[in-house]
mmCIF file of C-alpha atoms and ligand atoms in Angstrom:
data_model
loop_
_atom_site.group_PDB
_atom_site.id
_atom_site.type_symbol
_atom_site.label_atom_id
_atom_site.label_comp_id
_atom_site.label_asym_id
_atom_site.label_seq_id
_atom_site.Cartn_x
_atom_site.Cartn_y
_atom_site.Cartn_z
ATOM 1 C CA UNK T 132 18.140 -10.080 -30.313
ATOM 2 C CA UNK T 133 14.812 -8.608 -29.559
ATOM 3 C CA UNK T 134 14.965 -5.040 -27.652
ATOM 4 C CA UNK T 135 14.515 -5.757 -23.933
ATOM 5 C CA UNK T 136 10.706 -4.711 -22.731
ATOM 6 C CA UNK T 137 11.502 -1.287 -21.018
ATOM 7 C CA UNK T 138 7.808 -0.690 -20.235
ATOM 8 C CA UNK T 139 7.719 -3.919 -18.400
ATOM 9 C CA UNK T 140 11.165 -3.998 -17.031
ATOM 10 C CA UNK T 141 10.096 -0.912 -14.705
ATOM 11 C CA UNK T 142 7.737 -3.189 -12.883
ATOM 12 C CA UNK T 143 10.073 -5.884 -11.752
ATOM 13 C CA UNK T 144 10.271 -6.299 -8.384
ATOM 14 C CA UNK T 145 7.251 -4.616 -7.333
ATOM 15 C CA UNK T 146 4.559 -6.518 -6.088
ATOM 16 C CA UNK T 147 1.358 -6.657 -7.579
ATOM 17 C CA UNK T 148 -1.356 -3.641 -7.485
ATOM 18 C CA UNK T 149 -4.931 -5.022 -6.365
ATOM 19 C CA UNK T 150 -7.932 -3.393 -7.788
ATOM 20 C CA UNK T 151 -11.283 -3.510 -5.908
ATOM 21 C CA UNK T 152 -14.988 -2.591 -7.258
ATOM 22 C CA UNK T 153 -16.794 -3.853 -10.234
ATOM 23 C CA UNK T 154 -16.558 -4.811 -13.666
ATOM 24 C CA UNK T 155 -19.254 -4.206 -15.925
ATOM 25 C CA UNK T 156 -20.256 -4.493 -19.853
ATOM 26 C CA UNK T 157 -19.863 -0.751 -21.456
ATOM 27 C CA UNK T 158 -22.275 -0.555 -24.665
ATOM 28 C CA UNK T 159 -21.023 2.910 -26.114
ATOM 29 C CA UNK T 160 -22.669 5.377 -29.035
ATOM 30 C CA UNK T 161 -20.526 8.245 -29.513
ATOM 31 C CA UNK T 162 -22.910 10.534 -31.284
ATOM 32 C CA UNK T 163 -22.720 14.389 -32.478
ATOM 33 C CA UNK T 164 -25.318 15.758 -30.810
ATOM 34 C CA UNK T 165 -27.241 14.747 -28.167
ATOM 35 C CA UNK T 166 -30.583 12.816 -28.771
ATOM 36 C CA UNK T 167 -33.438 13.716 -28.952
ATOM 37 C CA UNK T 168 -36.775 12.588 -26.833
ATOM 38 C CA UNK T 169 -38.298 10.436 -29.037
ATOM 39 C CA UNK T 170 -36.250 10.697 -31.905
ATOM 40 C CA UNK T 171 -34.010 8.332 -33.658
ATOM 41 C CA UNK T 172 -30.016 9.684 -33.876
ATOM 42 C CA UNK T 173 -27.270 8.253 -36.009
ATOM 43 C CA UNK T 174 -24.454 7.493 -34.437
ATOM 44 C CA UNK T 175 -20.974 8.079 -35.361
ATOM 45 C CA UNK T 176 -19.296 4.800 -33.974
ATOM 46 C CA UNK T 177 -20.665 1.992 -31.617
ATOM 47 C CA UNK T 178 -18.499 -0.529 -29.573
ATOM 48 C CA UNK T 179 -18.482 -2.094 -26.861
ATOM 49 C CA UNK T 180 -16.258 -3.107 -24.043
ATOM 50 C CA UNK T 181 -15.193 -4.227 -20.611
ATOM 51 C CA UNK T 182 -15.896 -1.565 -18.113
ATOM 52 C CA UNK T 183 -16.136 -0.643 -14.707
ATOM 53 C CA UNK T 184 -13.734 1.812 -13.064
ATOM 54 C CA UNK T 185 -11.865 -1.015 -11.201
ATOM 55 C CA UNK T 186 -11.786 -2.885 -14.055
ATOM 56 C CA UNK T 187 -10.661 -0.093 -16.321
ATOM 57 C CA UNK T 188 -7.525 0.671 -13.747
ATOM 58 C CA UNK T 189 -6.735 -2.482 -14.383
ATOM 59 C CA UNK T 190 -6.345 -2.442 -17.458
ATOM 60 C CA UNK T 191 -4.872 0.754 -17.398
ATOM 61 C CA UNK T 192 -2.061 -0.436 -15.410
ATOM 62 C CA UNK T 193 -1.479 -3.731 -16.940
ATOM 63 C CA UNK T 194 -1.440 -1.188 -20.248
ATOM 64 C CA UNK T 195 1.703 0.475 -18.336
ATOM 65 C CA UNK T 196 3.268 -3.526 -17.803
ATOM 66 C CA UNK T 197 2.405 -3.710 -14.209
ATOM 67 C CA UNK T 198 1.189 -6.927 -11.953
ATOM 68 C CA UNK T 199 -1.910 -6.195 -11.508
ATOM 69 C CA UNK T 200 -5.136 -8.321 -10.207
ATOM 70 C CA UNK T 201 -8.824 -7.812 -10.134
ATOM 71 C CA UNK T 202 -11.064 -8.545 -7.238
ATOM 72 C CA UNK T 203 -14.521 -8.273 -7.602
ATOM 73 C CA UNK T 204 -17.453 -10.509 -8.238
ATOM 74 C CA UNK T 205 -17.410 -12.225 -12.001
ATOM 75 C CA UNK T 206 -20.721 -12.916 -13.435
ATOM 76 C CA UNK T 207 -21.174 -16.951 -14.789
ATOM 77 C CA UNK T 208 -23.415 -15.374 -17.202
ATOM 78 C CA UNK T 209 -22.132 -16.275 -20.475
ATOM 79 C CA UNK T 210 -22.729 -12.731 -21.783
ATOM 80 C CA UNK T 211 -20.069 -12.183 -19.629
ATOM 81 C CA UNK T 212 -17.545 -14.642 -21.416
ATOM 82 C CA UNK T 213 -15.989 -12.435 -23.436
ATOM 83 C CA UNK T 214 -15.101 -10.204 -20.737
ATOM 84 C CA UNK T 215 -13.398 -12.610 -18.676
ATOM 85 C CA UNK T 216 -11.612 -13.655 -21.672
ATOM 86 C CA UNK T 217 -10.216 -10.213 -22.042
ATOM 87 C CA UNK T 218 -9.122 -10.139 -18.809
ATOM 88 C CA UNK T 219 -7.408 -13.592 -19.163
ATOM 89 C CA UNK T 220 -5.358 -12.607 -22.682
ATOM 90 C CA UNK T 221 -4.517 -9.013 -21.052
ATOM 91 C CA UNK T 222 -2.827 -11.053 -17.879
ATOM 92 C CA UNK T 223 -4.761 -8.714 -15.279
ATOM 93 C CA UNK T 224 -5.251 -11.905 -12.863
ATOM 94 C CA UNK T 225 -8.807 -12.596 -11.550
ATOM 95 C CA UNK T 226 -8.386 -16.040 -9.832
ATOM 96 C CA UNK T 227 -9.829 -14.392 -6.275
ATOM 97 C CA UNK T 228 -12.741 -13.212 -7.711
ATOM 98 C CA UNK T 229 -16.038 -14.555 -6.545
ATOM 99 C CA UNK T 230 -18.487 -15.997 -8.752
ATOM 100 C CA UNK T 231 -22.456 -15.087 -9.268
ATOM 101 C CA UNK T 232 -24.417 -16.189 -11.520
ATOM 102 C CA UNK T 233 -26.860 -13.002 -11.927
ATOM 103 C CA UNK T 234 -26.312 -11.183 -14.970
ATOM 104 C CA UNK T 235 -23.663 -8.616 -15.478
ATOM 105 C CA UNK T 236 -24.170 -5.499 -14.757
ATOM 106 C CA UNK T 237 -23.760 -3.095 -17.392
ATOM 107 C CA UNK T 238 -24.092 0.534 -18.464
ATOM 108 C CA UNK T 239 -24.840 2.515 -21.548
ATOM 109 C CA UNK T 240 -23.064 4.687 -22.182
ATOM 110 C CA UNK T 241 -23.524 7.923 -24.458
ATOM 111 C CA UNK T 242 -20.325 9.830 -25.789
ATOM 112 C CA UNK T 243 -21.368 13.686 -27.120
ATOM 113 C CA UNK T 244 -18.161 14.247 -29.857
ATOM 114 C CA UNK T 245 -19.482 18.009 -29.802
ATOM 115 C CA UNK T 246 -19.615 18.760 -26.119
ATOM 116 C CA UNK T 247 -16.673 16.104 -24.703
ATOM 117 C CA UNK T 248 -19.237 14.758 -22.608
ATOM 118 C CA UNK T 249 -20.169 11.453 -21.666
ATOM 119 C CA UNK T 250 -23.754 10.071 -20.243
ATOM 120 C CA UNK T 251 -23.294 6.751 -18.553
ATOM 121 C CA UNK T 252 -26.575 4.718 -17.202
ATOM 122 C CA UNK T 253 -25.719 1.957 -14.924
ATOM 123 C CA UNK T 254 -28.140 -1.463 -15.125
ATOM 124 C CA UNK T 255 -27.988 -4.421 -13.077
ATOM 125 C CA UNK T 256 -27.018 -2.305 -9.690
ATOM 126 C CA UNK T 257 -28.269 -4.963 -7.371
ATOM 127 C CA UNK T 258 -25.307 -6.925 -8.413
ATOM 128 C CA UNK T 259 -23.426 -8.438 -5.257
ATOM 129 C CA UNK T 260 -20.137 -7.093 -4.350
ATOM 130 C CA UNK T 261 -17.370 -9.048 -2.963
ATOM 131 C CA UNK T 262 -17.752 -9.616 1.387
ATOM 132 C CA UNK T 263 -15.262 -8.860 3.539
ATOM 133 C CA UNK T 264 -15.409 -13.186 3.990
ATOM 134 C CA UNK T 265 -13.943 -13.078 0.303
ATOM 135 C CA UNK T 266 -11.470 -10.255 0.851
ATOM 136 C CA UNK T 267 -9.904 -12.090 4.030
ATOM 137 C CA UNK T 268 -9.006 -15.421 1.983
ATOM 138 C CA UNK T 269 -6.888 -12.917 -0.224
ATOM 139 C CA UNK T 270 -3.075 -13.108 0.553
ATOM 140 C CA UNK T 271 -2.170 -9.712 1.033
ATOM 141 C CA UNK T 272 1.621 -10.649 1.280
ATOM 142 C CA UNK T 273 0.892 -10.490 -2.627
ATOM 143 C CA UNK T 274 0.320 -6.828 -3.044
ATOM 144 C CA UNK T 275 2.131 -3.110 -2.807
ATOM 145 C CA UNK T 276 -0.599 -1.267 -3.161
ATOM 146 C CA UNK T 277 -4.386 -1.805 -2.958
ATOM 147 C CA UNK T 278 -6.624 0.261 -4.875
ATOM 148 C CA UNK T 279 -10.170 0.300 -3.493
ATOM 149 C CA UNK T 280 -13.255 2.126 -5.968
ATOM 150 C CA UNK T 281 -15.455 2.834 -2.811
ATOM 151 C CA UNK T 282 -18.782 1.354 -4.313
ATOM 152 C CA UNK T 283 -19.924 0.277 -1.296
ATOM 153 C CA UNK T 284 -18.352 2.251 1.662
ATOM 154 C CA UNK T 285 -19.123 0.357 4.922
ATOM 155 C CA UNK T 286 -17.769 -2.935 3.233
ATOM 156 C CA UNK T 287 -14.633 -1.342 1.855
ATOM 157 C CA UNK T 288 -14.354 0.390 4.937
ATOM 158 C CA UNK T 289 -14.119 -3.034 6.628
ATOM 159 C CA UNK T 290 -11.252 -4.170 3.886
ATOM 160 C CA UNK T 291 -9.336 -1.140 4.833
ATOM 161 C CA UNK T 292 -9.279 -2.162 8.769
ATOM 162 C CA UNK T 293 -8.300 -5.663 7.349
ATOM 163 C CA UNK T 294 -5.551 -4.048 5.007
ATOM 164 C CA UNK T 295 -4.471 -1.436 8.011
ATOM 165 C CA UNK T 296 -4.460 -4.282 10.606
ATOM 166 C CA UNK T 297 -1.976 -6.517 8.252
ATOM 167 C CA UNK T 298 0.084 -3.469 7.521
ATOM 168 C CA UNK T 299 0.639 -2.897 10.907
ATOM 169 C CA UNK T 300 2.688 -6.401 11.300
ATOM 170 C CA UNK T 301 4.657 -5.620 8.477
ATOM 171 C CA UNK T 302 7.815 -3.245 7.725
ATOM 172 C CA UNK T 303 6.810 -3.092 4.274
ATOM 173 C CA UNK T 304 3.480 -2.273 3.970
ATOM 174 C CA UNK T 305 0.886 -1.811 1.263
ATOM 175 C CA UNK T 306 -0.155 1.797 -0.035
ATOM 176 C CA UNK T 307 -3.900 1.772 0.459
ATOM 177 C CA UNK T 308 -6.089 3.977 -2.392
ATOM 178 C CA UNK T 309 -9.511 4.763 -3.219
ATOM 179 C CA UNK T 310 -11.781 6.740 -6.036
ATOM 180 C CA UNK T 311 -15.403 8.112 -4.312
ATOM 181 C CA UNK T 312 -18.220 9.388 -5.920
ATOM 182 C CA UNK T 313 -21.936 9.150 -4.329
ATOM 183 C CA UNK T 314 -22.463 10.507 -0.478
ATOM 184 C CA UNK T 315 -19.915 12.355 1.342
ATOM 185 C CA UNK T 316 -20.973 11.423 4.465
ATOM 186 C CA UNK T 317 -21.175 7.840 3.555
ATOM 187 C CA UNK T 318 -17.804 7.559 2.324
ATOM 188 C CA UNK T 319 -16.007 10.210 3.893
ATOM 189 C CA UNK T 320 -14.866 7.779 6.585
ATOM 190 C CA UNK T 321 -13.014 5.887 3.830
ATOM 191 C CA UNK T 322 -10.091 8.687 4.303
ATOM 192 C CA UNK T 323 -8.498 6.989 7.773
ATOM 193 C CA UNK T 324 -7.108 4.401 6.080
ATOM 194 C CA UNK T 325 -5.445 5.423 2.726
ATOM 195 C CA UNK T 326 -2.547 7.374 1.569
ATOM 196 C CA UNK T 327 -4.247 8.546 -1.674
ATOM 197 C CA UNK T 328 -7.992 10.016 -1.855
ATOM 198 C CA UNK T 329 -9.230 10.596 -5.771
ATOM 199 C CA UNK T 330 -12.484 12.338 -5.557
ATOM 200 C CA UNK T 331 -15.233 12.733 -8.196
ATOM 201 C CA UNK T 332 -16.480 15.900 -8.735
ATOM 202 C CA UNK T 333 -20.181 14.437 -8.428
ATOM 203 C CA UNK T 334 -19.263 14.486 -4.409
ATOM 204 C CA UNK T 335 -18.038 17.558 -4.963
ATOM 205 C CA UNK T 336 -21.154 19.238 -6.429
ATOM 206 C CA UNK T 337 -23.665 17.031 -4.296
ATOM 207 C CA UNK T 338 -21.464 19.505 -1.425
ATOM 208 C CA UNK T 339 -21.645 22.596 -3.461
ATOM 209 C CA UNK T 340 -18.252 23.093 -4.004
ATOM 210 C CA UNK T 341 -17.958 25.067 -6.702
ATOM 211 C CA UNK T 342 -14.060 24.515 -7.928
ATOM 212 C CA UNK T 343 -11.068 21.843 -6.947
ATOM 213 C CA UNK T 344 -9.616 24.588 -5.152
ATOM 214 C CA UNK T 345 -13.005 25.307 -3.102
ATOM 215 C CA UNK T 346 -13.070 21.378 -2.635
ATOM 216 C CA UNK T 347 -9.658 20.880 -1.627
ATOM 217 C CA UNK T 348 -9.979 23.619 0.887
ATOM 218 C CA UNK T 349 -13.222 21.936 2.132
ATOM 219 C CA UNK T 350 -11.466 18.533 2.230
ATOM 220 C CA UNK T 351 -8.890 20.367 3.900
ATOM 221 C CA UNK T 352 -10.879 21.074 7.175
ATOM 222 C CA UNK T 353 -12.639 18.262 7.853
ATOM 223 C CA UNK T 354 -9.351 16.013 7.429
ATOM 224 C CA UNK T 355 -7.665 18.462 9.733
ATOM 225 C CA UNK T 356 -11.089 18.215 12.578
ATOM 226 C CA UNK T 357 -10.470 14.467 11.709
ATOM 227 C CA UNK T 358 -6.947 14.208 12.003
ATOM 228 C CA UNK T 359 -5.961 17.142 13.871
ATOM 229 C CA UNK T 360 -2.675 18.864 12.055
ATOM 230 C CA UNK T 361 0.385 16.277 12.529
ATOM 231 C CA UNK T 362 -1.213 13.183 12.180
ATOM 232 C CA UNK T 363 -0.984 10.671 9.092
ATOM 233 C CA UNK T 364 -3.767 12.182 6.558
ATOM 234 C CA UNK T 365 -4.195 11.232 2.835
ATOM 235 C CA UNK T 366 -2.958 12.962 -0.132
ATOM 236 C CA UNK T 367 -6.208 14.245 -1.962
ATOM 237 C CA UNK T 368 -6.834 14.536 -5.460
ATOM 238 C CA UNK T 369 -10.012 15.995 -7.155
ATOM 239 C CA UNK T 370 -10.777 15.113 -10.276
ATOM 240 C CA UNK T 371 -13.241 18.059 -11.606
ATOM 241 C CA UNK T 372 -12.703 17.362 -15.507
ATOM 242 C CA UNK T 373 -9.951 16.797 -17.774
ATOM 243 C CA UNK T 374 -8.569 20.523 -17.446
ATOM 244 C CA UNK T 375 -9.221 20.471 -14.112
ATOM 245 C CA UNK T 376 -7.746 18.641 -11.426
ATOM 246 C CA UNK T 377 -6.768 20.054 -7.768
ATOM 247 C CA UNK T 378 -4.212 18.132 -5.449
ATOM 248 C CA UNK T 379 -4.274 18.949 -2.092
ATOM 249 C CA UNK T 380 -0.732 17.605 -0.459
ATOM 250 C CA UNK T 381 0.102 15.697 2.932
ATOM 251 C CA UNK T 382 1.247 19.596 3.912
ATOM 252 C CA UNK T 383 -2.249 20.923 3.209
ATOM 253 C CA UNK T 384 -0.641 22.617 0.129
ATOM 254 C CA UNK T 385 -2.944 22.952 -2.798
ATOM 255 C CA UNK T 386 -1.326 22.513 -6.727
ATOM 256 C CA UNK T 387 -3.203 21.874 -9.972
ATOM 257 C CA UNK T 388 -1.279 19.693 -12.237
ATOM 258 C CA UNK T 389 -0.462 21.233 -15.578
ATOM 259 C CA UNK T 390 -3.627 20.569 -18.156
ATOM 260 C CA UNK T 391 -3.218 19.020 -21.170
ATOM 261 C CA UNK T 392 -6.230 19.512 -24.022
ATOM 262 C CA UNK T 393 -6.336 16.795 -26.424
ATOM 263 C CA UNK T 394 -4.963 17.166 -29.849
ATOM 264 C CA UNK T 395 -8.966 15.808 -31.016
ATOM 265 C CA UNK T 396 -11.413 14.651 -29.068
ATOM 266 C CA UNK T 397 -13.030 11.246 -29.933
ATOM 267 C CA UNK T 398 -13.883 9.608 -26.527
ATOM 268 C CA UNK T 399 -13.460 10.378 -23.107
ATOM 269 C CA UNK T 400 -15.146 7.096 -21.714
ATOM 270 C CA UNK T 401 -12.812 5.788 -18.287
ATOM 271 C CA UNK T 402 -10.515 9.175 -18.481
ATOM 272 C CA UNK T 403 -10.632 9.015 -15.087
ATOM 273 C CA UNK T 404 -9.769 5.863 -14.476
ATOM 274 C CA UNK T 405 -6.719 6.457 -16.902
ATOM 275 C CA UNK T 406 -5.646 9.114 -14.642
ATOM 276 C CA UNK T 407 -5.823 7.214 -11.252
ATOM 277 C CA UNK T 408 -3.922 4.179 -13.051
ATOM 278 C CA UNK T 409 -1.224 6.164 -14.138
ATOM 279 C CA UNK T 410 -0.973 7.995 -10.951
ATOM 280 C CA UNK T 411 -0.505 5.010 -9.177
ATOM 281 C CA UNK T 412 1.979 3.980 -11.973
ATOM 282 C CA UNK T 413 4.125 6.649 -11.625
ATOM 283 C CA UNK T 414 4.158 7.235 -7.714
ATOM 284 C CA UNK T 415 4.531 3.469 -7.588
ATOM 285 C CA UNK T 416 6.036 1.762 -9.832
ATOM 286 C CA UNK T 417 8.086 4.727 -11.287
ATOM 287 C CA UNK T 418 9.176 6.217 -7.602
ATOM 288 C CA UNK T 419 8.183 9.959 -8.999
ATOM 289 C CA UNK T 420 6.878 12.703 -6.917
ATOM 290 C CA UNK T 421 3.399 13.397 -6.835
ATOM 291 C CA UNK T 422 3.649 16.721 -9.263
ATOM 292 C CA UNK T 423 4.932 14.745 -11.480
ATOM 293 C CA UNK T 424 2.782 11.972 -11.063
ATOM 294 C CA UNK T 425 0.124 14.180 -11.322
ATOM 295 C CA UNK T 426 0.897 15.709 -14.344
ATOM 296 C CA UNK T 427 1.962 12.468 -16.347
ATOM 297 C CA UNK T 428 -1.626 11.410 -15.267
ATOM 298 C CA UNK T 429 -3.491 14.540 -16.655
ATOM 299 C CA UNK T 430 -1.267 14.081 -19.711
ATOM 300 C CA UNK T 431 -2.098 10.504 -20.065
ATOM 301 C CA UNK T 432 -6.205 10.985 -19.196
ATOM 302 C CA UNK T 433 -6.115 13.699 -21.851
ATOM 303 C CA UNK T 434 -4.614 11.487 -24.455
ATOM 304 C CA UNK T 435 -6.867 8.834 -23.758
ATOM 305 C CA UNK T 436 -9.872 11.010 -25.815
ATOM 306 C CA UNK T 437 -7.980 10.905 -28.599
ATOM 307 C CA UNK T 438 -9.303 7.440 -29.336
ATOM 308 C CA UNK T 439 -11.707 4.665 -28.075
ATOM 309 C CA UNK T 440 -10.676 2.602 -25.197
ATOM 310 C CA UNK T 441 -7.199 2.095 -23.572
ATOM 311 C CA UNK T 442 -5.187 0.199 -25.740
ATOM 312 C CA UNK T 443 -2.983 3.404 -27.064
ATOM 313 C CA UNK T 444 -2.727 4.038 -22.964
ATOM 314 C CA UNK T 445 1.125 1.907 -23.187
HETATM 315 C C1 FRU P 183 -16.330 4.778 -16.721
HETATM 316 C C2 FRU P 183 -17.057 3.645 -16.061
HETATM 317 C C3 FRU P 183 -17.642 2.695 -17.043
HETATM 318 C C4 FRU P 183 -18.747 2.075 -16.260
HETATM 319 C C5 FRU P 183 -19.224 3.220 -15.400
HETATM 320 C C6 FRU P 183 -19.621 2.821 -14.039
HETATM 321 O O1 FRU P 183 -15.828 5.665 -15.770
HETATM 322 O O2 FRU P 183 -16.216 2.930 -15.184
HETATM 323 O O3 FRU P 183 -16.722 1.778 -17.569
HETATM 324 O O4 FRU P 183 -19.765 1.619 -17.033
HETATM 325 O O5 FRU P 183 -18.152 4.135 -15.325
HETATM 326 O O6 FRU P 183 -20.291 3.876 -13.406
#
């Protein structure tokens, strides 16, 4: 008799986890040194994939054998085949999605084997993002947990309300998430509607923060001038880099999860992502705390630059 799934039997029962944002072509070069201006560079290995950091938590997840859909707008394009067919053959479930038929977006993307680093350029931005229209035909009886990349803040803003107003005729409700990068201010009022916060240190720098600690701390006032001390405020996680993450609790206690440097670096392409999926995985699907959670998760990003993409993520 074949062994019984484990991986997958964890996830029975729980609903499935929605992921919101974008998903985009990835054309990677990992490469030894930085190039050059004007200079032509051999790289070490090329690929490409399907990215986009929704996209990639989906994947992510489904790696981990959880129910998991993607909602965000698919392009037509047939470019974009191949990615759609990788969604399809992975079972991340995209049957929401809304269609355009502009061309992908996608990024290029450079890895630096020497440094760790990674140098992503994003094409195609004027690509349209789902409306709130699309996100209200969803049936939200469907999903646990909702996990939001805040691309475009005053629309996912509006999704939240939509998500917070449906929770709030429910005993069970569903765990609302998000991952911000961009402007503070912008998306800062993202934070009155979910449990979880993941922020990128490229917020954090655009507000001179200078560590997770100094960020946490920061994040720390303004959710307490926003929330005053006893009311519901989101757990808040900053990812800085891979041996650096602070987690500032729902008690305003501050924690880095243990770090974890990979064994050899190769690429560290959608680390973060990796992280926030198996976060979620753990806290949701697994019941752990969020130390724990938050050290699988550093564990797992970390082993994710050991090779390219996410399949050894399972
Ligand atoms: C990695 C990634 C890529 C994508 C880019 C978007 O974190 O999600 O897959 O091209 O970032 O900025």
């Amino acid at each position: 008799m074949d062994e019984p799934n484990r991986k997958l039997s964890w996830a029975v029962g729980k609903k499935t986890v929605l992921c919101v944002g974008y998903s985009v072509i990835d054309c990677i070069t990992i490469v030894r040194r930085f190039p050059r201006i004007d200079e032509i560079e051999r790289g070490v290995k090329g690929y490409w994939q399907r990215g986009g950091n929704a996209a990639n938590t989906c994947t992510v997840l489904r790696n981990l054998g959880v129910d998991v859909e993607f909602f965000g707008v698919l392009s037509t394009s047939p470019m974009f085949s191949i990615m759609l067919h990788d969604m399809k053959v992975r079972g991340i479930k995209i049957d929401n999605c809304p269609r355009s038929n502009q061309d992908p977006p996608f990024s290029s993307v450079i890895v630096n084997k020497s440094s760790g680093t990674c140098t992503i350029v994003n094409c195609n931005n004027s690509f349209p993002y789902p409306s709130l229209e699309d996100f209200k035909k969803l049936d939200l009886s469907k999903y646990g947990w909702i996990h939001f990349r805040g691309n475009r803040p005053e629309i996912t803003f509006e999704m939240m309300q939509a998500v917070e107003a449906y929770n709030a005729t429910q005993t069970e409700k569903i765990v609302i998430s998000v991952d911000m990068d961009g402007s503070f201010k912008e998306h800062w009022p993202l934070v009155d509607y979910c449990e979880y916060a993941f922020f990128y240190r490229q917020l954090a720098d655009q507000q001179q923060w200078k560590s997770p600690r100094q960020a946490c701390n920061s994040i720390d006032e303004h959710l307490a001038m926003r929330f005053g001390i006893n009311l519901k405020r989101p757990l808040v996680v900053v990812l800085w880099n891979l041996q650096k993450v602070g987690i500032m609790d729902h008690n305003s206690d501050y924690h880095r999860p243990t770090a974890y440097r990979p064994k050899k670096f190769v690429d560290s392409l959608g680390a973060t992502e990796v992280f926030i999926g198996a976060f979620i995985y753990a806290v949701y699907v697994r019941e752990r705390s969020h130390h724990i959670a938050a050290n699988f998760a550093n564990l797992m990003a970390s082993y994710k630059c050991i090779k390219c993409g996410f399949d050894h993520i399972s």
